[in-house]
XYZ file of C-alpha atoms in Angstrom:
732
model
C 47.220 32.122 0.526
C 46.485 31.837 -3.231
C 46.071 34.981 -5.289
C 42.649 33.985 -6.608
C 39.747 31.820 -5.459
C 37.637 30.841 -8.458
C 34.110 29.685 -7.554
C 32.271 27.667 -10.221
C 28.623 26.637 -9.559
C 27.811 23.568 -11.630
C 24.063 22.875 -11.396
C 22.630 21.908 -14.775
C 25.881 22.331 -16.742
C 27.566 18.949 -16.341
C 27.909 18.592 -20.109
C 30.013 21.757 -20.399
C 31.586 21.943 -16.966
C 34.842 20.379 -18.128
C 35.333 23.280 -20.559
C 35.094 25.776 -17.703
C 37.445 23.816 -15.450
C 39.926 23.221 -18.260
C 39.991 26.936 -19.075
C 41.018 27.675 -15.480
C 43.581 24.903 -15.086
C 45.193 25.784 -18.422
C 45.952 29.370 -17.324
C 49.598 30.395 -17.437
C 49.148 32.057 -14.019
C 48.845 29.182 -11.552
C 48.456 30.804 -8.117
C 44.787 30.017 -7.534
C 42.349 27.616 -5.938
C 39.464 26.280 -7.998
C 36.229 25.674 -6.066
C 33.565 23.804 -8.074
C 30.218 23.806 -6.263
C 28.262 20.582 -6.874
C 24.688 19.704 -5.927
C 25.703 16.557 -4.051
C 28.454 13.913 -4.084
C 26.391 11.785 -6.476
C 25.287 14.600 -8.798
C 26.274 14.513 -12.509
C 28.763 17.361 -12.067
C 30.357 15.644 -9.074
C 31.587 12.827 -11.306
C 33.236 15.367 -13.594
C 34.774 17.298 -10.713
C 36.065 14.208 -8.903
C 38.473 13.433 -11.721
C 39.882 16.958 -11.650
C 40.290 16.902 -7.874
C 42.262 13.662 -8.100
C 44.625 15.108 -10.701
C 45.118 18.633 -9.330
C 45.362 19.609 -5.663
C 44.182 23.136 -6.472
C 40.672 21.771 -7.146
C 38.660 21.695 -3.896
C 34.992 20.862 -4.554
C 32.208 21.801 -2.134
C 28.499 20.996 -2.129
C 25.358 23.096 -2.085
C 21.848 21.643 -2.571
C 19.916 22.603 -5.721
C 17.240 24.146 -3.495
C 19.768 26.824 -2.484
C 19.956 27.994 -6.083
C 22.743 29.919 -7.741
C 22.985 32.349 -4.826
C 23.419 29.532 -2.318
C 26.065 27.837 -4.462
C 28.092 31.018 -4.788
C 27.792 31.789 -1.088
C 28.962 28.275 -0.245
C 31.961 28.716 -2.509
C 32.697 32.134 -1.003
C 32.699 30.694 2.528
C 35.201 28.050 1.442
C 37.496 30.533 -0.327
C 40.847 31.517 1.184
C 42.363 33.444 -1.742
C 43.104 37.119 -1.781
C 40.565 37.835 -4.521
C 37.415 35.976 -5.547
C 36.248 35.379 -9.090
C 32.817 33.847 -9.796
C 32.618 31.814 -12.996
C 29.461 30.104 -14.221
C 29.781 26.439 -15.114
C 29.254 27.032 -18.826
C 31.638 30.004 -19.060
C 35.373 29.918 -19.759
C 38.343 32.090 -18.888
C 40.134 33.326 -21.997
C 43.812 32.339 -22.259
C 45.979 34.617 -20.143
C 43.001 35.925 -18.152
C 44.447 35.375 -14.668
C 47.825 36.817 -15.652
C 46.047 39.938 -16.942
C 44.020 40.268 -13.722
C 47.128 39.826 -11.590
C 49.025 42.442 -13.561
C 46.164 44.923 -13.379
C 45.682 44.432 -9.631
C 49.397 44.937 -9.079
C 49.257 48.154 -11.109
C 46.221 49.753 -9.424
C 46.951 48.625 -5.862
C 44.515 47.516 -3.218
C 41.020 47.902 -4.765
C 37.766 46.418 -3.563
C 36.484 45.534 -7.034
C 38.155 45.201 -10.408
C 35.598 45.262 -13.209
C 36.500 43.740 -16.568
C 34.979 43.070 -19.974
C 33.316 39.844 -21.024
C 32.248 38.349 -24.310
C 28.802 36.877 -24.922
C 29.124 34.127 -27.516
C 26.069 32.793 -29.382
C 25.662 29.078 -28.816
C 25.361 28.354 -32.543
C 26.277 31.154 -34.898
C 26.476 34.914 -34.863
C 28.925 37.566 -33.756
C 30.049 37.754 -30.113
C 29.163 40.911 -28.199
C 30.945 42.787 -25.438
C 28.253 44.633 -23.442
C 30.631 45.708 -20.679
C 32.934 47.628 -23.026
C 30.773 50.803 -23.271
C 30.399 50.959 -19.477
C 34.128 50.604 -18.853
C 35.291 52.799 -21.719
C 34.656 56.013 -19.739
C 36.268 54.922 -16.484
C 39.438 56.613 -15.100
C 42.793 55.077 -15.919
C 43.857 53.959 -12.423
C 42.022 53.201 -9.197
C 39.107 55.519 -8.462
C 36.158 56.004 -6.149
C 32.745 54.868 -7.442
C 31.558 58.471 -7.553
C 33.941 59.172 -10.426
C 32.195 56.592 -12.630
C 28.504 56.699 -11.612
C 27.521 54.516 -14.591
C 29.192 51.545 -12.807
C 26.186 50.826 -10.616
C 26.935 47.106 -10.466
C 23.422 46.094 -11.523
C 24.160 46.134 -15.253
C 27.090 43.714 -15.034
C 26.934 40.021 -14.068
C 28.825 38.844 -11.014
C 31.361 37.064 -13.251
C 32.399 40.354 -14.885
C 34.460 41.459 -11.878
C 36.969 40.144 -9.360
C 36.453 41.036 -5.684
C 38.821 41.440 -2.758
C 37.746 38.643 -0.465
C 38.182 40.533 2.817
C 36.105 43.389 1.402
C 33.202 40.969 0.883
C 33.556 39.172 4.211
C 34.131 42.249 6.393
C 31.070 43.993 4.971
C 28.948 40.845 5.037
C 28.294 40.956 1.298
C 26.683 37.773 -0.006
C 24.396 36.877 -2.862
C 20.767 37.646 -1.901
C 17.589 35.767 -2.839
C 17.148 32.948 -5.306
C 16.683 34.730 -8.637
C 18.147 37.931 -10.111
C 20.838 37.600 -7.473
C 23.409 39.355 -9.687
C 21.277 42.507 -9.601
C 21.186 42.595 -5.810
C 24.797 41.539 -5.303
C 26.199 43.885 -7.931
C 24.241 46.840 -6.580
C 25.205 46.212 -2.954
C 28.871 45.756 -3.860
C 28.967 49.024 -5.796
C 27.291 50.864 -2.907
C 29.839 49.614 -0.352
C 33.019 49.769 -2.447
C 35.458 52.602 -1.787
C 38.153 51.982 -4.410
C 37.504 50.269 -7.735
C 39.308 49.864 -11.043
C 38.641 48.580 -14.531
C 40.434 46.274 -16.940
C 39.469 47.051 -20.527
C 40.023 43.537 -21.793
C 37.877 40.412 -22.133
C 38.459 37.980 -19.265
C 35.395 35.702 -19.408
C 33.753 34.210 -22.471
C 30.084 33.561 -21.685
C 28.241 31.000 -23.784
C 24.672 32.058 -24.436
C 22.401 29.083 -23.914
C 20.176 28.013 -26.752
C 17.170 27.984 -24.428
C 18.102 31.462 -23.213
C 18.816 32.759 -19.752
C 16.884 30.925 -17.040
C 15.695 34.291 -15.750
C 13.966 34.976 -19.051
C 11.702 31.941 -18.774
C 8.056 32.395 -17.756
C 7.207 32.056 -14.090
C 6.506 33.657 -10.754
C 10.212 34.156 -10.090
C 10.083 37.505 -11.909
C 8.606 39.036 -8.764
C 12.056 38.604 -7.219
C 13.389 41.235 -9.606
C 11.324 43.712 -7.602
C 12.733 42.276 -4.362
C 16.279 42.908 -5.559
C 15.342 46.357 -6.866
C 13.798 47.296 -3.540
C 16.784 45.941 -1.613
C 19.334 47.952 -3.591
C 17.330 51.193 -3.618
C 16.574 50.914 0.100
C 20.294 50.526 0.862
C 21.039 53.464 -1.415
C 18.521 55.607 0.511
C 19.990 54.540 3.854
C 23.411 55.479 2.550
C 22.063 58.809 1.275
C 23.574 58.141 -2.128
C 24.377 61.358 -4.045
C 21.988 62.257 -6.838
C 24.588 61.817 -9.568
C 25.002 58.174 -8.534
C 21.354 57.507 -7.653
C 20.026 58.527 -11.069
C 21.908 55.905 -13.156
C 21.238 53.276 -10.484
C 17.506 54.025 -10.548
C 17.430 54.095 -14.345
C 19.288 50.800 -14.827
C 17.135 48.995 -12.272
C 13.869 50.159 -13.768
C 15.078 49.443 -17.276
C 15.083 45.772 -16.258
C 11.751 46.114 -14.461
C 10.037 47.699 -17.464
C 11.508 45.109 -19.799
C 9.911 42.385 -17.693
C 6.601 44.212 -17.285
C 6.343 44.677 -21.047
C 7.289 41.109 -21.927
C 4.133 39.044 -22.538
C 5.800 35.644 -22.062
C 7.686 36.260 -18.827
C 4.711 37.139 -16.660
C 2.170 34.450 -17.409
C 0.077 35.615 -14.462
C 0.098 38.403 -11.908
C 1.052 41.099 -14.415
C -1.184 43.687 -12.779
C 0.212 42.975 -9.306
C 3.769 43.171 -10.663
C 3.016 46.514 -12.320
C 1.381 48.001 -9.227
C 4.239 47.027 -6.948
C 6.769 48.339 -9.460
C 4.809 51.583 -9.669
C 4.906 52.004 -5.888
C 8.669 51.368 -5.846
C 9.156 53.828 -8.683
C 7.358 56.640 -6.895
C 9.008 55.894 -3.545
C 12.582 55.878 -4.820
C 12.458 58.250 -7.802
C 15.329 60.759 -7.416
C 14.352 64.351 -6.828
C 14.058 66.209 -10.102
C 14.359 63.009 -12.124
C 13.406 63.412 -15.796
C 12.289 60.348 -17.698
C 14.092 59.510 -20.955
C 12.506 60.353 -24.285
C 10.658 58.175 -26.762
C 8.544 55.144 -25.999
C 10.741 54.249 -23.012
C 9.893 57.598 -21.487
C 6.197 56.900 -22.037
C 6.588 53.653 -20.121
C 8.307 55.530 -17.293
C 5.473 58.022 -17.058
C 2.808 55.306 -17.117
C 4.644 53.418 -14.388
C 4.886 56.566 -12.311
C 1.159 57.194 -12.681
C 0.190 53.587 -12.015
C -1.827 53.410 -15.268
C -1.770 49.679 -15.896
C -4.543 49.719 -18.508
C -2.677 52.264 -20.613
C 0.596 50.389 -20.159
C -1.047 47.158 -21.276
C -2.393 48.848 -24.397
C 1.040 50.235 -25.195
C 2.585 46.829 -24.704
C 0.051 45.257 -27.087
C 0.775 47.917 -29.708
C 4.499 47.136 -29.647
C 4.203 43.350 -29.405
C 5.970 41.385 -32.113
C 4.048 39.479 -34.783
C 1.790 36.732 -33.589
C 3.322 33.301 -33.050
C 0.205 31.613 -34.374
C 1.799 30.862 -37.740
C 4.574 28.905 -36.044
C 2.043 26.822 -34.126
C -0.112 25.841 -37.100
C -0.036 22.122 -37.827
C 1.712 21.157 -41.053
C 0.801 17.576 -41.969
C 0.549 17.030 -45.703
C -2.828 17.209 -47.339
C -5.494 19.842 -46.795
C -8.059 17.412 -45.399
C -5.536 15.975 -42.926
C -4.466 19.457 -41.826
C -8.041 20.449 -41.164
C -8.811 17.290 -39.194
C -5.651 17.672 -37.148
C -6.414 21.327 -36.488
C -9.894 20.414 -35.272
C -8.534 17.638 -33.029
C -6.029 20.052 -31.501
C -8.948 22.159 -30.249
C -10.429 19.240 -28.325
C -9.403 18.615 -24.705
C -6.401 16.431 -24.027
C -7.235 12.824 -23.239
C -5.429 12.436 -19.914
C -5.470 8.642 -20.150
C -4.097 8.405 -23.686
C -0.444 7.420 -24.200
C 1.114 7.339 -27.671
C 4.266 5.274 -28.230
C 6.604 5.107 -31.191
C 9.999 3.442 -31.771
C 12.540 3.941 -34.576
C 10.206 6.118 -36.663
C 7.501 3.444 -36.654
C 9.596 0.371 -37.466
C 7.656 -1.726 -34.960
C 7.010 -2.658 -31.349
C 10.519 -2.363 -29.912
C 13.109 -0.767 -27.668
C 12.430 1.488 -24.674
C 8.915 2.527 -25.734
C 7.853 -1.135 -25.906
C 9.353 -1.874 -22.480
C 7.596 1.146 -20.954
C 4.351 0.139 -22.670
C 4.549 -3.362 -21.178
C 5.244 -2.094 -17.669
C 2.507 0.559 -17.877
C -0.071 -2.141 -18.680
C 0.759 -3.638 -15.274
C 1.210 -0.507 -13.157
C -1.232 1.846 -14.896
C -3.958 -0.265 -16.545
C -6.283 2.752 -16.589
C -4.185 4.309 -19.357
C -4.992 3.645 -23.008
C -1.804 2.948 -24.985
C -1.548 3.297 -28.766
C 1.615 2.248 -30.635
C 2.450 4.038 -33.899
C 3.825 1.880 -36.722
C 4.464 2.094 -40.448
C 2.103 -0.014 -42.609
C 4.735 -2.689 -43.254
C 5.392 -3.048 -39.501
C 1.826 -3.783 -38.445
C 2.632 -7.487 -38.296
C 5.279 -6.879 -35.602
C 2.732 -5.558 -33.124
C 1.914 -8.215 -30.493
C -1.694 -9.366 -30.142
C -3.750 -7.157 -27.859
C -1.645 -4.016 -28.457
C -3.656 -1.195 -29.994
C -1.842 0.525 -32.849
C -2.266 3.288 -35.410
C -0.682 3.349 -38.851
C 1.512 6.412 -39.378
C -0.204 8.949 -41.621
C -3.681 7.570 -41.049
C -6.619 9.517 -39.662
C -6.329 7.692 -36.334
C -2.611 8.554 -36.205
C -3.280 12.299 -36.280
C -6.220 12.005 -33.899
C -4.249 10.268 -31.147
C -1.252 12.581 -31.616
C -3.512 15.610 -31.243
C -5.223 14.439 -28.069
C -2.668 12.316 -26.178
C -1.548 13.526 -22.781
C 1.657 11.446 -23.008
C 3.895 10.907 -26.027
C 6.812 8.460 -25.756
C 9.455 8.015 -28.460
C 13.020 6.782 -28.823
C 13.600 9.020 -31.857
C 11.439 12.057 -32.666
C 7.895 12.632 -33.772
C 7.267 14.276 -37.132
C 7.932 18.010 -37.470
C 4.219 18.583 -37.946
C 3.354 17.331 -34.450
C 2.359 20.202 -32.173
C 3.469 20.259 -28.541
C 0.232 21.092 -26.748
C 0.192 22.819 -23.361
C -0.286 20.159 -20.730
C 1.040 17.303 -22.847
C 4.119 15.387 -21.707
C 6.790 14.270 -24.167
C 9.288 11.620 -23.055
C 12.412 11.035 -25.130
C 13.826 7.628 -24.218
C 16.823 7.591 -26.623
C 17.995 4.265 -28.049
C 21.617 3.970 -27.033
C 24.613 5.407 -25.219
C 26.494 7.925 -27.384
C 30.000 7.044 -28.482
C 29.629 8.942 -31.754
C 28.647 12.609 -31.778
C 24.960 13.388 -31.800
C 22.606 16.328 -32.282
C 24.192 19.760 -32.418
C 27.655 18.249 -31.910
C 27.460 16.782 -35.419
C 27.600 20.200 -37.051
C 31.401 20.272 -37.339
C 31.542 16.959 -39.216
C 30.529 17.688 -42.833
C 29.605 14.138 -43.858
C 27.295 13.710 -40.884
C 25.920 17.251 -40.996
C 24.897 16.816 -44.625
C 22.910 13.701 -43.745
C 21.336 15.268 -40.659
C 19.642 18.087 -42.525
C 18.404 21.204 -40.780
C 19.782 21.528 -37.266
C 17.186 24.220 -36.603
C 14.417 21.690 -37.272
C 16.197 19.083 -35.201
C 16.381 21.392 -32.201
C 12.778 22.475 -32.687
C 11.882 18.825 -32.204
C 14.083 18.691 -29.115
C 12.191 21.648 -27.669
C 9.098 19.452 -27.428
C 10.766 17.132 -24.911
C 9.728 17.349 -21.270
C 11.925 14.464 -20.136
C 15.040 12.819 -21.542
C 16.083 9.370 -20.353
C 19.685 8.306 -19.721
C 21.301 5.038 -18.676
C 24.593 6.417 -17.339
C 26.220 9.660 -16.277
C 28.218 9.862 -19.513
C 24.967 10.018 -21.470
C 23.598 12.682 -19.142
C 26.547 14.931 -19.936
C 26.642 14.248 -23.675
C 22.886 14.637 -24.238
C 23.038 17.988 -22.453
C 25.625 19.137 -24.989
C 24.048 17.560 -28.038
C 20.419 18.541 -27.348
C 20.427 21.886 -25.493
C 16.932 22.666 -24.267
C 14.893 22.949 -21.075
C 13.820 19.325 -20.614
C 14.486 17.393 -17.408
C 16.971 14.521 -17.421
C 15.839 11.267 -15.828
C 18.768 9.092 -14.752
C 16.568 6.007 -14.514
C 18.262 3.575 -16.914
C 16.968 2.188 -20.199
C 13.755 0.144 -19.798
C 14.715 -2.139 -22.691
C 17.749 -3.248 -20.649
C 15.641 -4.397 -17.685
C 15.534 -7.869 -19.189
C 19.270 -8.294 -18.737
C 18.674 -8.412 -14.989
C 15.307 -10.172 -14.978
C 15.650 -12.915 -17.628
C 16.047 -16.493 -16.426
C 18.045 -19.448 -17.701
C 14.867 -20.758 -19.308
C 14.439 -17.471 -21.187
C 17.952 -17.777 -22.578
C 17.321 -21.365 -23.755
C 14.024 -20.346 -25.375
C 15.545 -17.427 -27.301
C 18.456 -19.508 -28.596
C 16.042 -22.090 -29.913
C 13.938 -19.389 -31.602
C 17.031 -18.040 -33.348
C 18.222 -21.478 -34.392
C 21.415 -21.626 -32.342
C 22.533 -25.303 -32.284
C 22.865 -26.954 -28.904
C 26.412 -27.068 -27.629
C 27.607 -24.152 -29.770
C 28.898 -20.800 -28.530
C 27.076 -17.940 -30.210
C 29.063 -14.832 -31.135
C 26.912 -11.790 -31.857
C 28.487 -9.653 -34.595
C 26.849 -6.214 -34.612
C 28.622 -3.590 -36.731
C 27.372 -0.017 -36.802
C 26.451 2.285 -39.666
C 29.203 4.202 -41.499
C 28.138 7.687 -42.589
C 30.879 7.718 -45.205
C 29.849 4.369 -46.757
C 26.943 3.439 -48.978
C 25.075 0.230 -48.285
C 25.908 -2.448 -45.761
C 29.521 -3.606 -45.588
C 30.524 -5.812 -42.662
C 34.242 -5.071 -42.932
C 34.761 -8.725 -42.064
C 34.488 -11.878 -44.135
C 32.342 -13.919 -41.789
C 32.807 -17.207 -43.645
C 36.589 -16.926 -43.379
C 36.294 -15.825 -39.743
C 34.179 -18.883 -38.854
C 36.664 -21.148 -40.579
C 39.538 -19.574 -38.628
C 38.007 -19.888 -35.133
C 36.860 -23.501 -35.329
C 33.620 -25.447 -35.145
C 32.700 -24.531 -31.567
C 31.193 -21.193 -32.655
C 28.310 -19.820 -34.691
C 27.908 -16.142 -35.599
C 24.709 -14.165 -35.137
C 24.855 -11.316 -37.648
C 22.863 -8.235 -36.677
C 23.381 -5.353 -39.083
C 22.421 -1.784 -38.212
C 18.653 -1.286 -38.427
C 19.162 1.032 -41.413
C 19.873 -2.128 -43.420
C 17.033 -4.309 -42.180
C 15.353 -5.336 -45.434
C 13.855 -8.583 -44.203
C 16.219 -10.749 -46.261
C 18.590 -13.294 -44.750
C 22.332 -13.287 -45.225
C 24.768 -16.151 -44.901
C 23.854 -19.644 -43.802
C 25.059 -22.611 -41.835
C 27.261 -21.176 -39.097
C 26.171 -17.606 -39.906
C 22.669 -16.839 -38.636
C 21.229 -13.516 -39.837
C 19.220 -11.971 -36.979
C 19.026 -8.429 -38.405
C 15.279 -8.694 -38.873
C 14.551 -10.117 -35.422
C 12.309 -7.638 -33.611
C 14.210 -7.644 -30.322
C 17.892 -6.793 -29.999
C 17.537 -7.703 -26.320
C 16.646 -11.310 -27.237
C 19.626 -11.497 -29.569
C 21.940 -10.269 -26.803
C 20.553 -12.807 -24.344
C 21.286 -15.599 -26.834
C 24.913 -14.557 -27.416
C 27.819 -15.871 -25.361
C 30.020 -12.975 -26.486
C 29.727 -9.797 -28.552
C 31.873 -8.605 -31.447
C 31.200 -5.035 -32.485
C 33.030 -2.047 -33.817
C 31.526 1.196 -32.531
C 27.862 0.257 -32.132
C 26.074 1.422 -29.005
C 24.928 -2.167 -28.502
C 28.168 -2.692 -26.573
C 26.895 -0.469 -23.736
C 23.690 -2.485 -23.461
C 25.386 -5.866 -23.783
C 27.836 -4.921 -21.011
C 24.928 -5.265 -18.565
C 25.130 -9.028 -19.124
C 28.782 -9.060 -17.980
C 29.754 -11.337 -20.875
C 32.873 -10.966 -23.063
C 33.012 -8.147 -25.617
C 35.592 -7.723 -28.370
C 35.974 -4.437 -30.252
C 36.826 -4.970 -33.919
C 38.266 -1.541 -34.781
C 39.624 -1.960 -38.282
C 38.838 1.640 -39.329
C 38.787 3.488 -35.989
C 40.902 6.423 -37.174
C 38.673 7.044 -40.197
C 35.487 6.661 -38.175
C 36.727 9.014 -35.448
C 37.684 11.729 -37.930
C 34.561 11.558 -40.100
C 31.885 10.790 -37.502
C 33.345 12.346 -34.367
C 33.363 10.572 -31.003
C 32.905 11.568 -27.362
C 35.750 9.453 -26.006
C 38.585 7.302 -27.294
C 37.267 3.747 -27.359
C 40.808 2.430 -27.756
C 41.726 3.879 -24.352
C 38.583 2.614 -22.622
C 37.507 -0.530 -24.482
C 34.921 -2.994 -23.146
C 37.365 -5.881 -23.638
C 39.999 -7.028 -26.094
C 40.600 -4.916 -29.219
C 41.370 -6.379 -32.660
C 42.447 -4.290 -35.646
C 42.604 -7.000 -38.332
C 40.630 -10.166 -39.130
C 43.649 -12.206 -38.096
C 43.834 -10.535 -34.671
C 40.097 -11.035 -34.194
C 40.278 -14.747 -34.972
C 43.305 -15.133 -32.706
C 41.573 -13.878 -29.550
C 38.900 -16.554 -29.959
C 41.304 -19.339 -30.836
C 43.508 -18.731 -27.783
C 40.648 -17.764 -25.414
C 42.074 -14.313 -24.599
C 38.699 -12.745 -25.423
C 37.576 -13.918 -21.965
C 40.837 -13.904 -19.968
C 41.664 -11.834 -16.864
C 42.750 -8.808 -18.874
C 39.511 -8.807 -20.867
C 37.507 -9.235 -17.657
C 39.259 -6.278 -16.000
C 38.625 -4.053 -19.012
C 34.957 -5.061 -19.013
C 34.619 -4.340 -15.292
C 35.921 -0.784 -15.742
C 33.629 -0.307 -18.744
C 30.622 -1.547 -16.772
C 31.432 0.750 -13.870
C 31.207 3.760 -16.154
C 28.407 2.814 -18.526
C 26.053 0.438 -16.650
C 25.246 2.802 -13.813
C 21.447 2.900 -13.898
C 20.411 -0.280 -15.761
C 19.359 -2.411 -12.790
C 16.161 -4.074 -14.025
C 13.740 -1.458 -12.664
C 14.095 1.342 -15.205
C 10.650 0.842 -16.764
C 9.013 0.930 -13.355
C 10.750 4.190 -12.481
C 9.671 5.783 -15.758
C 6.040 4.709 -15.430
C 5.790 5.902 -11.838
C 7.412 9.267 -12.471
C 6.158 10.222 -15.941
C 2.838 8.415 -16.414
C 1.640 8.252 -12.804
C 3.161 11.550 -11.691
C 4.762 10.222 -8.523
C 7.287 12.578 -6.850
C 11.015 11.934 -7.423
C 11.613 10.974 -3.793
C 9.178 8.045 -4.059
C 10.835 6.495 -7.125
C 12.727 3.218 -6.425
C 16.479 3.895 -6.114
C 19.008 2.323 -8.461
C 20.404 -1.005 -7.263
C 24.220 -0.843 -6.973
C 26.119 -2.568 -9.761
C 27.757 -5.063 -7.404
C 24.362 -6.287 -6.191
C 22.866 -7.023 -9.611
C 22.638 -10.557 -11.018
C 22.759 -10.549 -14.840
C 20.912 -13.169 -16.852
C 23.050 -16.334 -17.135
C 24.921 -17.137 -20.320
C 24.056 -20.258 -22.300
C 27.284 -22.021 -21.305
C 26.060 -21.890 -17.703
C 22.524 -22.861 -18.684
C 23.657 -26.155 -20.258
C 25.207 -27.302 -16.978
């Protein structure tokens, strides 16, 4: 039997789950079992956990449906536990180094206790000093083991479940489980403290809790706050049945109603039903108030007395008097120009147009990428919707005939942004755009992240300087309702890079649908449009942007490369869109396609891809055609830009470090040999999970038509997909 069973619920924390698991497996004390609780075998966290389970026999994952909530996940983990003591760790928390050794030593010193409470550290997600809220509660506890009556301030309701370790047989013999769906720590902690006979304290930090940027889920608005009263009633009822002594009942009562009053006085938590919440809380207060109880002084005492009297009108007035400054200033529109601001402000007061959809791609560079693919599918599946594409003045000519558009900065631009029900973008709308209640913002992204993104860029000075204000960036992220991903890796990385409350849609990238739906005739047509000569193999060279470089540098002499590989090939040069200036480069065997509106067309035309670290490799992999990574400055790029995984360990095909190596793999054909094919297959398995040709349909049905998740077409397995044929097959 292991010393510890460590239960780790993982719902919604796939991006940080590996940090929690690593912190446990790296402990110097190794006598434990680690029980991650996943939503389902195919959930995002399950992919993370599966790798750990394969490498370490101490990892034994179990499953609990999301509908069971945090309480259900913990109870499932508790039922699976066989260790002597149980520790509950949230999926975005970590054990400090040496934590288990310290717990083992303390338990050995104090003997057989039911509960060992310990300190924890709350760490701000971005910046600020960590806090240790458990330290004051534990500072006054006896040195060794003691009965709960000797430390009445340890009521259990003021400490989270992961700030203690529990004797497993104590929990199972007394039938102690996590109650309810929300505020379960309040109920569990209170019930545990009421039933415990011997407890102890460890005055040292064991768990480091990362405060989420979006705050605790329990602090969000919603009807779930009524469950705080359920947990309060449960604990106080058990205390009355147990005839809890007055010296223990008073701090229990006070700590419970401190949380209740905080919720009752918070204008954003209770969006409706405030009066009903107050009246029920008032009844509970009067029913369970200890004999001779004296309310605290100051404004808190006034709240106690108003709650006891049931005076909701007076309580509401008090709450209004103490409310923080109005948020109206933060919600004011900020487009430039007084006349524009006034027009936008007026438009924001008009009702939302529930049939209006606004699209934008690459900050208005044209009709492209995921927004364009969604737009095209919506015209078929939802013709009742009115779509408007936003473009810069110089990009108006890229808009296909029949597509309504608005020029960015124009009067129409601000009007449609103010009134649209749906806003779809692969980047971000301007800071001045207001997220209206009832509007739906869909972030489609425009690639799979190899390089660090969002908040993860902060530790890389070159990138951080170019990014600007991270506070403004994350304010834009807060407007998202949905975020689209094309693979599980992206799901995890976006969660880290863009922490907020949006919902992730693992539907695939709509722009990549064409890689499964295009025909041989489509491939022939695109090659002719791009000027690829008949009988030639087209190599797409698509280098990415370097944050540490100025201007466009290919890092490869294309003329010399073409000379070295022979006459069978032509090169399609597609520079990063930052360098699209409409001018052609090269000539003859070098065809500049940087300005071509569709990267998907360019990929269809290419027989193979050469890239360094561009995200185009993840999209091109859907075609199952050869890919060569030209990594001449990988070490510099990795150190200055930051990456999420080592591309050299998981490449999409052959890797070349020098121009000579790159030319060699094409001269000898190794760019498409068995080794290259095996590398590509592993790459596709990881990064082509959801791109099956139906991504746009799924997005339209779920986001624009509001169909329930269970009715959305499932993803076609990778082995059953038929990619668009390459030109070499077309010619035969």
